[in-house]
Amino acid sequence: MLQVIGYFRATYEEDMQKNKKLKPIIPIILYRGKYRWNLPENFRDYFKVPLEFKEYILQFKYVLIDLT
């Protein structure tokens, strides 16, 4: 997941340096591991915090293509 956030950051930094509007990014994960993908598809679900704090956590989902 940190890799995906790194791609967001690199893309947005490049846009900002060129004074461009930020591009929308739809993250797509191609997974071909030995076992089925068993991780949350919603970034907020990686955090164990009280419900009232979830709204302050970065929110995005990704498209998963599981090739197992």
Phi, psi and omega in degrees: 000324179296329177298317180298316179297323177299321178293319175304308184300312182299317180295314182290325176297317179298315178299316183293322179296330180266009181055037178261158171292149180290138179279144171288141181237129174248104182289134178237126180248122173262117184244129178225044181283177182289327182245159179296149178296128183224043180239155180299144176269356179247122185304322181300333183287354176281348184255136175258088180227159175301147183309321183293344178266344184302328183294345181264358181267141177311135186238121168200159175240168177227160175268126181253128171244104184265111184266010180291000000 
